[in-house]
């Protein structure tokens, strides 16, 4: 059974930082692009960041460019999202996604359960 398990969410003040992790099991994603999406209350789920299979290319939504960094450790089958300079509008449930279509910023077949990030002003 394939699982993506996110961790690292929480409550942080504006301007603070969090690091999300996504650990995969049941299948290796070393040959696949991975991504992070988020969904705020009352809004549609949106693309946040993506990384190609080797880690050599990354993609970001305009709203997070320069503040968020996606990375991966294929040996650990894990993807990370470092979030700095957080803003209240970053508040959302963050989802890890496997086999992300990063060029089109659309999700692939696999989802984690999500982790809540809340940024207070």
CSV table of C-alpha atoms in Angstrom, one decimal:
chain,number,residue,atom,x,y,z
A,1,UNK,CA,0.0,0.0,0.0
A,2,UNK,CA,1.4,3.3,-1.1
A,3,UNK,CA,1.5,6.0,1.6
A,4,UNK,CA,2.6,9.6,1.7
A,5,UNK,CA,2.8,10.9,5.2
A,6,UNK,CA,3.3,14.6,5.9
A,7,UNK,CA,4.6,16.1,9.1
A,8,UNK,CA,6.0,19.4,10.4
A,9,UNK,CA,2.9,21.5,10.2
A,10,UNK,CA,1.8,23.7,13.1
A,11,UNK,CA,1.1,27.2,14.4
A,12,UNK,CA,3.6,29.9,13.7
A,13,UNK,CA,3.7,33.7,13.8
A,14,UNK,CA,3.9,35.8,10.7
A,15,UNK,CA,7.5,36.0,9.6
A,16,UNK,CA,8.4,32.6,11.1
A,17,UNK,CA,9.4,29.4,9.4
A,18,UNK,CA,8.3,25.8,9.2
A,19,UNK,CA,9.7,22.7,7.5
A,20,UNK,CA,7.3,20.2,6.1
A,21,UNK,CA,8.4,16.6,5.4
A,22,UNK,CA,6.7,14.0,3.3
A,23,UNK,CA,7.8,10.4,3.8
A,24,UNK,CA,6.8,7.9,1.2
A,25,UNK,CA,6.4,4.2,1.7
A,26,UNK,CA,5.1,1.2,-0.3
A,27,UNK,CA,6.6,2.5,-3.5
A,28,UNK,CA,9.8,4.4,-4.5
A,29,UNK,CA,9.3,7.8,-6.0
A,30,UNK,CA,12.9,8.2,-7.0
A,31,UNK,CA,12.0,8.3,-10.7
A,32,UNK,CA,9.0,10.6,-10.3
A,33,UNK,CA,8.4,14.3,-9.8
A,34,UNK,CA,6.9,15.3,-6.5
A,35,UNK,CA,5.0,18.3,-5.3
A,36,UNK,CA,3.2,20.2,-2.6
A,37,UNK,CA,-0.3,21.6,-2.9
A,38,UNK,CA,-2.4,23.5,-0.3
A,39,UNK,CA,-6.0,24.2,0.3
A,40,UNK,CA,-7.3,27.1,2.4
A,41,UNK,CA,-10.8,27.1,3.8
A,42,UNK,CA,-13.3,27.9,1.1
A,43,UNK,CA,-10.8,27.7,-1.6
A,44,UNK,CA,-9.7,25.2,-4.2
A,45,UNK,CA,-6.5,23.2,-3.8
A,46,UNK,CA,-3.6,24.9,-5.4
A,47,UNK,CA,-0.1,24.1,-6.5
A,48,UNK,CA,2.7,25.3,-4.3
A,49,UNK,CA,5.9,23.8,-5.4
A,50,UNK,CA,7.3,20.9,-7.5
A,51,UNK,CA,10.6,19.1,-7.9
A,52,UNK,CA,11.7,16.8,-10.7
A,53,UNK,CA,12.9,13.3,-10.2
A,54,UNK,CA,16.6,14.2,-9.8
A,55,UNK,CA,16.1,17.4,-7.8
A,56,UNK,CA,17.7,19.5,-10.5
A,57,UNK,CA,14.6,21.5,-11.4
A,58,UNK,CA,12.1,23.1,-9.1
A,59,UNK,CA,8.9,25.0,-9.7
A,60,UNK,CA,7.0,27.4,-7.5
A,61,UNK,CA,3.8,29.3,-7.4
A,62,UNK,CA,4.3,33.0,-7.8
A,63,UNK,CA,2.9,33.5,-4.3
A,64,UNK,CA,5.7,31.6,-2.6
A,65,UNK,CA,8.7,32.2,-4.8
A,66,UNK,CA,11.7,33.4,-2.8
A,67,UNK,CA,10.1,32.2,0.4
A,68,UNK,CA,9.6,28.5,0.0
A,69,UNK,CA,12.1,25.9,-1.0
A,70,UNK,CA,11.3,22.3,-2.1
A,71,UNK,CA,13.9,19.6,-1.9
A,72,UNK,CA,14.1,15.8,-1.8
A,73,UNK,CA,16.2,13.0,-0.5
A,74,UNK,CA,15.6,10.1,-2.8
A,75,UNK,CA,17.6,7.7,-0.6
A,76,UNK,CA,15.0,8.4,2.2
A,77,UNK,CA,12.1,8.6,-0.2
A,78,UNK,CA,11.3,11.9,1.4
A,79,UNK,CA,10.4,15.4,0.1
A,80,UNK,CA,10.7,18.6,2.1
A,81,UNK,CA,9.2,22.0,1.9
A,82,UNK,CA,11.1,24.8,3.8
A,83,UNK,CA,8.8,27.7,4.3
A,84,UNK,CA,10.3,31.0,5.4
A,85,UNK,CA,8.8,34.5,5.9
A,86,UNK,CA,5.4,33.0,6.4
A,87,UNK,CA,2.3,35.1,6.0
A,88,UNK,CA,-1.2,34.7,7.3
A,89,UNK,CA,-2.4,34.0,3.7
A,90,UNK,CA,-0.1,30.9,3.8
A,91,UNK,CA,-2.6,29.3,6.2
A,92,UNK,CA,-3.9,26.1,4.7
A,93,UNK,CA,-3.7,22.3,4.8
A,94,UNK,CA,-0.6,21.3,2.9
A,95,UNK,CA,-0.6,18.1,0.9
A,96,UNK,CA,2.2,16.1,-0.5
A,97,UNK,CA,1.7,14.8,-4.0
A,98,UNK,CA,3.4,12.0,-5.9
A,99,UNK,CA,4.0,11.9,-9.7
A,100,UNK,CA,3.2,15.6,-9.9
A,101,UNK,CA,3.0,17.0,-13.4
A,102,UNK,CA,5.3,19.9,-12.4
A,103,UNK,CA,5.4,21.7,-15.8
A,104,UNK,CA,1.6,22.1,-15.8
A,105,UNK,CA,1.4,22.3,-12.0
A,106,UNK,CA,-1.2,19.6,-11.9
A,107,UNK,CA,-1.4,16.8,-9.4
A,108,UNK,CA,-0.4,13.2,-9.9
A,109,UNK,CA,-1.9,10.0,-8.6
A,110,UNK,CA,-0.8,10.0,-5.0
A,111,UNK,CA,-1.8,12.2,-2.1
A,112,UNK,CA,-0.9,12.4,1.6
A,113,UNK,CA,-3.4,13.1,4.3
A,114,UNK,CA,-2.4,16.7,4.7
A,115,UNK,CA,-0.8,18.7,7.5
A,116,UNK,CA,-2.3,22.0,8.9
A,117,UNK,CA,-0.2,25.1,8.7
A,118,UNK,CA,-1.6,28.1,10.6
A,119,UNK,CA,0.1,31.5,10.4
A,120,UNK,CA,-1.0,34.1,13.0
A,121,UNK,CA,-0.7,37.8,12.4
